């Protein structure tokens, strides 16, 4: 909070560089020093500050983080409410069973006394028995209604959890795209540097370029992304492979990014290829899916 306050003061004084430095220090301490309930507000404020210092991409990422954590907290509260409703249901169920058992015990005692009570007492017992059946039926219907309500809440909770996973995966991919875009621009600057300095600096520049390229093509990141995407869209992938056969690793990455409705620019940054490379990859995938030219491949995969 102190760093964010210093950022605001620096912005008011027109000190943009100082504001950016304080904002970076705020990034480094926010995650480890706040409880999760305070993160959405902190991230939203950080997003606003990044917008003011001229970094809308990072501002968008922080805003998405705030929304994801807010949705996660909401889902947790919903889950707690479902548990409380289930506890109430179990308690009422036990009470109903006790009452029914008591009625049955009372009915048995009445039956024994009815042996010498005559026709009037028999009629009274019959009426009591019918009443007991009616009450039991009502209790059963009430329990069924409660069970249906719990089932509906469970389905809602599962849908919210799935939606949270989708948003979280999209945020990760956009973060990867932003990182790759930055690395691409950095690699271009290194290339300019190589053409204007001596051989020693050129060798160092080449080494930096290789390190940048290696970081942007992290197979571990892609493997983790593939696992998370499969856990959300396994039915979609199985159906697609069943209809069109197996796909290459690059095809599956492109299919996943198109399914997530990412723009061509974000896809290019994520895959570390040019916009023309994205067009060529989409064309090859269209041929494999045997789609007509009038069919938009991204709309097709989203609705598949």
CSV table of C-alpha atoms in Angstrom, one decimal:
chain,number,residue,atom,x,y,z
A,1,UNK,CA,0.0,0.0,0.0
A,2,UNK,CA,2.9,2.3,0.8
A,3,UNK,CA,4.5,1.7,-2.7
A,4,UNK,CA,1.1,2.3,-4.4
A,5,UNK,CA,0.6,5.5,-2.5
A,6,UNK,CA,4.1,6.7,-3.5
A,7,UNK,CA,3.2,5.7,-7.1
A,8,UNK,CA,0.1,8.0,-6.9
A,9,UNK,CA,2.2,10.9,-5.5
A,10,UNK,CA,4.8,10.5,-8.2
A,11,UNK,CA,2.1,10.6,-10.9
A,12,UNK,CA,0.6,13.7,-9.4
A,13,UNK,CA,4.0,15.3,-9.6
A,14,UNK,CA,4.5,14.1,-13.2
A,15,UNK,CA,7.4,11.8,-12.2
A,16,UNK,CA,6.5,8.9,-14.5
A,17,UNK,CA,9.8,6.9,-14.1
A,18,UNK,CA,9.7,7.1,-10.3
A,19,UNK,CA,6.0,6.1,-10.4
A,20,UNK,CA,6.9,3.0,-12.5
A,21,UNK,CA,9.7,2.0,-10.0
A,22,UNK,CA,7.4,2.2,-7.0
A,23,UNK,CA,4.8,0.2,-8.9
A,24,UNK,CA,7.2,-2.6,-9.6
A,25,UNK,CA,8.2,-2.7,-5.9
A,26,UNK,CA,4.5,-3.0,-5.1
A,27,UNK,CA,4.3,-6.0,-7.5
A,28,UNK,CA,7.1,-7.7,-5.7
A,29,UNK,CA,5.4,-7.5,-2.3
A,30,UNK,CA,1.6,-7.7,-3.0
A,31,UNK,CA,1.3,-11.5,-3.3
A,32,UNK,CA,3.2,-12.4,-0.2
A,33,UNK,CA,1.9,-9.8,2.2
A,34,UNK,CA,-1.9,-9.8,1.6
A,35,UNK,CA,-4.5,-12.3,2.5
A,36,UNK,CA,-6.4,-13.7,-0.5
A,37,UNK,CA,-9.6,-11.7,0.4
A,38,UNK,CA,-7.7,-8.4,-0.1
A,39,UNK,CA,-6.0,-9.4,-3.4
A,40,UNK,CA,-8.9,-8.4,-5.8
A,41,UNK,CA,-9.0,-4.8,-4.5
A,42,UNK,CA,-5.1,-4.6,-4.5
A,43,UNK,CA,-4.9,-6.0,-8.1
A,44,UNK,CA,-7.7,-3.7,-9.3
A,45,UNK,CA,-5.8,-0.7,-7.9
A,46,UNK,CA,-2.6,-1.9,-9.4
A,47,UNK,CA,-4.3,-2.3,-12.8
A,48,UNK,CA,-5.5,1.3,-12.6
A,49,UNK,CA,-2.0,2.5,-11.8
A,50,UNK,CA,-0.5,0.5,-14.7
A,51,UNK,CA,-3.0,2.1,-17.0
A,52,UNK,CA,-1.9,5.6,-15.7
A,53,UNK,CA,1.8,4.9,-16.2
A,54,UNK,CA,1.1,3.8,-19.8
A,55,UNK,CA,1.2,0.0,-19.6
A,56,UNK,CA,-2.3,-1.2,-20.6
A,57,UNK,CA,-1.3,-4.8,-21.3
A,58,UNK,CA,-0.1,-5.3,-17.7
A,59,UNK,CA,-3.1,-3.4,-16.5
A,60,UNK,CA,-5.4,-5.8,-18.3
A,61,UNK,CA,-3.5,-8.8,-16.7
A,62,UNK,CA,-3.9,-7.4,-13.2
A,63,UNK,CA,-7.6,-6.7,-13.8
A,64,UNK,CA,-8.1,-10.3,-15.0
A,65,UNK,CA,-6.3,-11.6,-11.9
A,66,UNK,CA,-8.6,-9.6,-9.7
A,67,UNK,CA,-11.7,-11.0,-11.5
A,68,UNK,CA,-10.4,-14.6,-11.3
A,69,UNK,CA,-9.7,-14.4,-7.6
A,70,UNK,CA,-13.0,-12.7,-6.9
A,71,UNK,CA,-14.8,-15.5,-8.8
A,72,UNK,CA,-12.8,-18.1,-6.9
A,73,UNK,CA,-13.8,-16.5,-3.5
A,74,UNK,CA,-17.4,-16.4,-4.7
A,75,UNK,CA,-17.3,-20.1,-5.7
A,76,UNK,CA,-15.8,-21.0,-2.2
A,77,UNK,CA,-18.7,-19.1,-0.5
A,78,UNK,CA,-21.2,-21.0,-2.7
A,79,UNK,CA,-19.6,-24.3,-1.7
A,80,UNK,CA,-19.8,-23.4,2.0
A,81,UNK,CA,-23.5,-22.6,1.6
A,82,UNK,CA,-24.2,-25.9,-0.1
A,83,UNK,CA,-22.5,-27.7,2.8
A,84,UNK,CA,-24.6,-25.8,5.3
A,85,UNK,CA,-27.7,-26.7,3.3
A,86,UNK,CA,-26.7,-30.3,3.3
A,87,UNK,CA,-26.2,-30.3,7.1
A,88,UNK,CA,-29.7,-28.8,7.6
A,89,UNK,CA,-31.1,-31.4,5.3
A,90,UNK,CA,-29.4,-34.3,7.2
A,91,UNK,CA,-30.6,-32.8,10.6
A,92,UNK,CA,-34.2,-32.5,9.4
A,93,UNK,CA,-34.0,-36.0,7.9
A,94,UNK,CA,-33.0,-37.5,11.3
A,95,UNK,CA,-35.8,-35.5,13.0
A,96,UNK,CA,-38.3,-36.9,10.5
A,97,UNK,CA,-37.1,-40.4,11.1
A,98,UNK,CA,-37.4,-40.1,14.8
A,99,UNK,CA,-40.9,-38.7,14.5
A,100,UNK,CA,-41.9,-41.5,12.2
A,101,UNK,CA,-40.5,-44.1,14.5
A,102,UNK,CA,-42.3,-42.5,17.4
A,103,UNK,CA,-45.6,-42.6,15.4
A,104,UNK,CA,-45.0,-46.2,14.6
A,105,UNK,CA,-44.4,-47.1,18.2
A,106,UNK,CA,-47.5,-45.2,19.2
A,107,UNK,CA,-49.5,-46.9,16.6
A,108,UNK,CA,-48.3,-50.4,17.8
A,109,UNK,CA,-49.4,-49.6,21.3
A,110,UNK,CA,-52.8,-48.4,20.1
A,111,UNK,CA,-53.3,-51.5,18.1
A,112,UNK,CA,-52.7,-53.7,21.2
A,113,UNK,CA,-55.3,-51.6,23.2
A,114,UNK,CA,-57.7,-51.8,20.3
A,115,UNK,CA,-58.2,-55.5,20.7
A,116,UNK,CA,-60.7,-54.9,23.6
A,117,UNK,CA,-61.9,-51.5,22.6
A,118,UNK,CA,-64.5,-52.4,20.1
A,119,UNK,CA,-65.4,-51.1,16.7
A,120,UNK,CA,-65.2,-47.4,17.6
A,121,UNK,CA,-61.6,-47.8,18.8
A,122,UNK,CA,-60.8,-49.8,15.6
A,123,UNK,CA,-62.2,-46.9,13.5
A,124,UNK,CA,-60.1,-44.4,15.5
A,125,UNK,CA,-57.0,-46.5,14.9
A,126,UNK,CA,-57.7,-46.7,11.2
A,127,UNK,CA,-58.0,-42.9,11.1
A,128,UNK,CA,-54.7,-42.5,13.0
A,129,UNK,CA,-53.0,-44.9,10.7
A,130,UNK,CA,-54.2,-43.1,7.5
A,131,UNK,CA,-53.1,-39.8,9.0
A,132,UNK,CA,-49.7,-41.2,9.7
A,133,UNK,CA,-49.4,-42.4,6.1
A,134,UNK,CA,-50.3,-39.0,4.8
A,135,UNK,CA,-47.8,-37.3,7.1
A,136,UNK,CA,-45.1,-39.8,6.0
A,137,UNK,CA,-45.8,-39.1,2.4
A,138,UNK,CA,-45.6,-35.3,3.0
A,139,UNK,CA,-42.3,-35.8,4.8
A,140,UNK,CA,-41.0,-37.9,2.0
A,141,UNK,CA,-42.0,-35.3,-0.6
A,142,UNK,CA,-40.3,-32.6,1.4
A,143,UNK,CA,-37.1,-34.6,1.7
A,144,UNK,CA,-37.1,-35.2,-2.1
A,145,UNK,CA,-37.6,-31.5,-2.7
A,146,UNK,CA,-34.6,-30.7,-0.5
A,147,UNK,CA,-32.5,-33.3,-2.2
A,148,UNK,CA,-33.3,-31.8,-5.6
A,149,UNK,CA,-32.4,-28.4,-4.4
A,150,UNK,CA,-29.0,-29.7,-3.1
A,151,UNK,CA,-28.4,-31.4,-6.5
A,152,UNK,CA,-29.1,-28.2,-8.3
A,153,UNK,CA,-26.7,-26.3,-6.1
A,154,UNK,CA,-24.0,-28.9,-6.7
A,155,UNK,CA,-24.4,-28.6,-10.5
A,156,UNK,CA,-24.2,-24.8,-10.2
A,157,UNK,CA,-21.1,-25.1,-8.1
A,158,UNK,CA,-19.5,-27.5,-10.7
A,159,UNK,CA,-20.3,-25.1,-13.5
A,160,UNK,CA,-18.9,-22.1,-11.6
A,161,UNK,CA,-15.7,-24.1,-10.9
A,162,UNK,CA,-15.4,-25.0,-14.6
A,163,UNK,CA,-15.9,-21.4,-15.6
A,164,UNK,CA,-13.2,-20.3,-13.1
A,165,UNK,CA,-10.7,-22.8,-14.6
A,166,UNK,CA,-11.5,-21.5,-18.1
A,167,UNK,CA,-10.8,-17.9,-17.0
A,168,UNK,CA,-7.7,-18.9,-15.2
A,169,UNK,CA,-6.3,-20.8,-18.2
A,170,UNK,CA,-7.1,-17.8,-20.5
A,171,UNK,CA,-5.3,-15.5,-18.1
A,172,UNK,CA,-2.3,-17.7,-18.2
A,173,UNK,CA,-2.2,-17.8,-22.0
A,174,UNK,CA,-2.6,-14.1,-22.3
A,175,UNK,CA,0.2,-13.7,-19.8
A,176,UNK,CA,2.4,-16.0,-21.9
A,177,UNK,CA,1.5,-14.0,-25.0
A,178,UNK,CA,2.4,-10.8,-23.3
A,179,UNK,CA,5.8,-12.3,-22.2
A,180,UNK,CA,6.5,-13.6,-25.7
A,181,UNK,CA,5.7,-10.2,-27.2
A,182,UNK,CA,8.1,-8.5,-24.9
A,183,UNK,CA,10.8,-11.1,-25.6
A,184,UNK,CA,10.2,-10.6,-29.4
A,185,UNK,CA,10.7,-6.9,-29.1
A,186,UNK,CA,13.8,-7.4,-26.9
A,187,UNK,CA,15.2,-9.9,-29.4
A,188,UNK,CA,14.7,-7.3,-32.2
A,189,UNK,CA,16.6,-4.7,-30.2
A,190,UNK,CA,19.4,-7.2,-29.7
A,191,UNK,CA,19.5,-7.8,-33.4
A,192,UNK,CA,19.8,-4.0,-34.0
A,193,UNK,CA,22.6,-3.9,-31.5
A,194,UNK,CA,24.6,-6.7,-33.3
A,195,UNK,CA,24.6,-4.8,-36.5
A,196,UNK,CA,26.1,-1.7,-35.0
A,197,UNK,CA,28.9,-2.9,-32.6
A,198,UNK,CA,32.1,-5.0,-32.6
A,199,UNK,CA,32.4,-8.8,-32.7
A,200,UNK,CA,32.6,-9.2,-28.9
A,201,UNK,CA,29.3,-7.5,-28.3
A,202,UNK,CA,27.9,-9.4,-31.3
A,203,UNK,CA,28.8,-12.8,-29.7
A,204,UNK,CA,27.2,-11.6,-26.4
A,205,UNK,CA,24.1,-10.5,-28.3
A,206,UNK,CA,23.8,-13.9,-30.0
A,207,UNK,CA,24.0,-15.6,-26.6
A,208,UNK,CA,21.2,-13.3,-25.3
A,209,UNK,CA,19.1,-14.1,-28.4
A,210,UNK,CA,19.5,-17.8,-27.8
A,211,UNK,CA,18.5,-17.4,-24.1
A,212,UNK,CA,15.4,-15.3,-25.1
A,213,UNK,CA,14.4,-17.9,-27.7
A,214,UNK,CA,14.8,-20.7,-25.2
A,215,UNK,CA,12.7,-19.0,-22.6
A,216,UNK,CA,9.9,-18.3,-25.1
A,217,UNK,CA,9.6,-22.0,-26.1
A,218,UNK,CA,9.4,-23.5,-22.6
A,219,UNK,CA,8.1,-27.1,-23.2
A,220,UNK,CA,7.3,-27.4,-19.5
A,221,UNK,CA,4.9,-24.5,-19.8
A,222,UNK,CA,3.2,-26.0,-22.8
A,223,UNK,CA,2.9,-29.4,-21.1
A,224,UNK,CA,1.2,-27.8,-18.1
A,225,UNK,CA,-1.0,-25.8,-20.4
A,226,UNK,CA,-2.0,-28.9,-22.3
A,227,UNK,CA,-2.9,-30.8,-19.1
A,228,UNK,CA,-5.1,-27.9,-17.9
A,229,UNK,CA,-6.8,-27.5,-21.2
A,230,UNK,CA,-7.5,-31.3,-21.5
A,231,UNK,CA,-9.0,-31.3,-18.0
A,232,UNK,CA,-11.5,-28.7,-19.1
A,233,UNK,CA,-12.1,-29.7,-22.7
A,234,UNK,CA,-11.4,-33.5,-22.7
A,235,UNK,CA,-14.7,-34.4,-24.4
A,236,UNK,CA,-14.1,-31.8,-27.1
A,237,UNK,CA,-10.6,-33.2,-27.8
A,238,UNK,CA,-11.8,-36.8,-27.8
A,239,UNK,CA,-14.6,-36.0,-30.2
A,240,UNK,CA,-12.3,-34.1,-32.5
A,241,UNK,CA,-9.7,-36.8,-32.7
A,242,UNK,CA,-12.4,-39.5,-33.2
A,243,UNK,CA,-13.7,-37.6,-36.3
A,244,UNK,CA,-10.4,-36.3,-37.8
A,245,UNK,CA,-7.7,-38.6,-36.4
A,246,UNK,CA,-4.6,-37.6,-34.5
A,247,UNK,CA,-3.1,-34.1,-34.7
A,248,UNK,CA,0.5,-32.8,-34.4
A,249,UNK,CA,1.7,-31.0,-31.3
A,250,UNK,CA,1.6,-27.7,-33.2
A,251,UNK,CA,-1.9,-28.4,-34.5
A,252,UNK,CA,-3.2,-29.2,-30.9
A,253,UNK,CA,-1.7,-25.9,-29.6
A,254,UNK,CA,-3.4,-23.9,-32.4
A,255,UNK,CA,-6.7,-25.8,-31.8
A,256,UNK,CA,-6.5,-25.0,-28.1
A,257,UNK,CA,-5.8,-21.2,-28.7
A,258,UNK,CA,-8.6,-21.0,-31.3
A,259,UNK,CA,-11.0,-22.8,-29.0
A,260,UNK,CA,-10.2,-20.2,-26.3
A,261,UNK,CA,-11.2,-17.4,-28.8
A,262,UNK,CA,-7.9,-15.7,-28.7
A,263,UNK,CA,-7.1,-13.0,-31.3
A,264,UNK,CA,-4.6,-13.7,-34.1
A,265,UNK,CA,-2.2,-11.3,-32.5
A,266,UNK,CA,-2.3,-13.1,-29.1
A,267,UNK,CA,-2.0,-16.5,-30.9
A,268,UNK,CA,1.1,-15.2,-32.8
A,269,UNK,CA,2.7,-13.9,-29.6
A,270,UNK,CA,1.9,-17.1,-27.7
A,271,UNK,CA,3.3,-19.4,-30.4
A,272,UNK,CA,6.2,-17.0,-31.2
A,273,UNK,CA,5.4,-16.8,-34.9
A,274,UNK,CA,4.5,-14.0,-37.2
A,275,UNK,CA,0.9,-13.1,-38.2
A,276,UNK,CA,1.6,-14.6,-41.6
A,277,UNK,CA,2.7,-17.8,-39.8
A,278,UNK,CA,-0.6,-17.9,-38.0
A,279,UNK,CA,-2.5,-17.5,-41.3
A,280,UNK,CA,-0.5,-20.4,-42.8
A,281,UNK,CA,-1.1,-22.6,-39.7
A,282,UNK,CA,-4.8,-21.9,-39.8
A,283,UNK,CA,-4.9,-22.8,-43.5
A,284,UNK,CA,-3.2,-26.2,-42.9
A,285,UNK,CA,-5.5,-26.9,-40.0
A,286,UNK,CA,-8.5,-26.0,-42.2
A,287,UNK,CA,-7.3,-28.5,-44.8
A,288,UNK,CA,-7.1,-31.2,-42.2
A,289,UNK,CA,-10.6,-30.5,-40.9
A,290,UNK,CA,-11.8,-30.4,-44.5
A,291,UNK,CA,-13.7,-27.1,-44.0
A,292,UNK,CA,-15.1,-25.0,-46.8
A,293,UNK,CA,-13.7,-21.5,-47.3
A,294,UNK,CA,-17.0,-19.9,-46.2
A,295,UNK,CA,-16.7,-21.5,-42.7
A,296,UNK,CA,-14.7,-19.6,-40.1
A,297,UNK,CA,-12.4,-22.1,-38.5
A,298,UNK,CA,-12.4,-20.4,-35.1
A,299,UNK,CA,-16.3,-20.2,-34.9
A,300,UNK,CA,-16.3,-23.9,-36.0
A,301,UNK,CA,-14.0,-25.0,-33.1
A,302,UNK,CA,-15.7,-22.8,-30.5
A,303,UNK,CA,-19.1,-24.3,-31.4
A,304,UNK,CA,-17.8,-27.9,-32.0
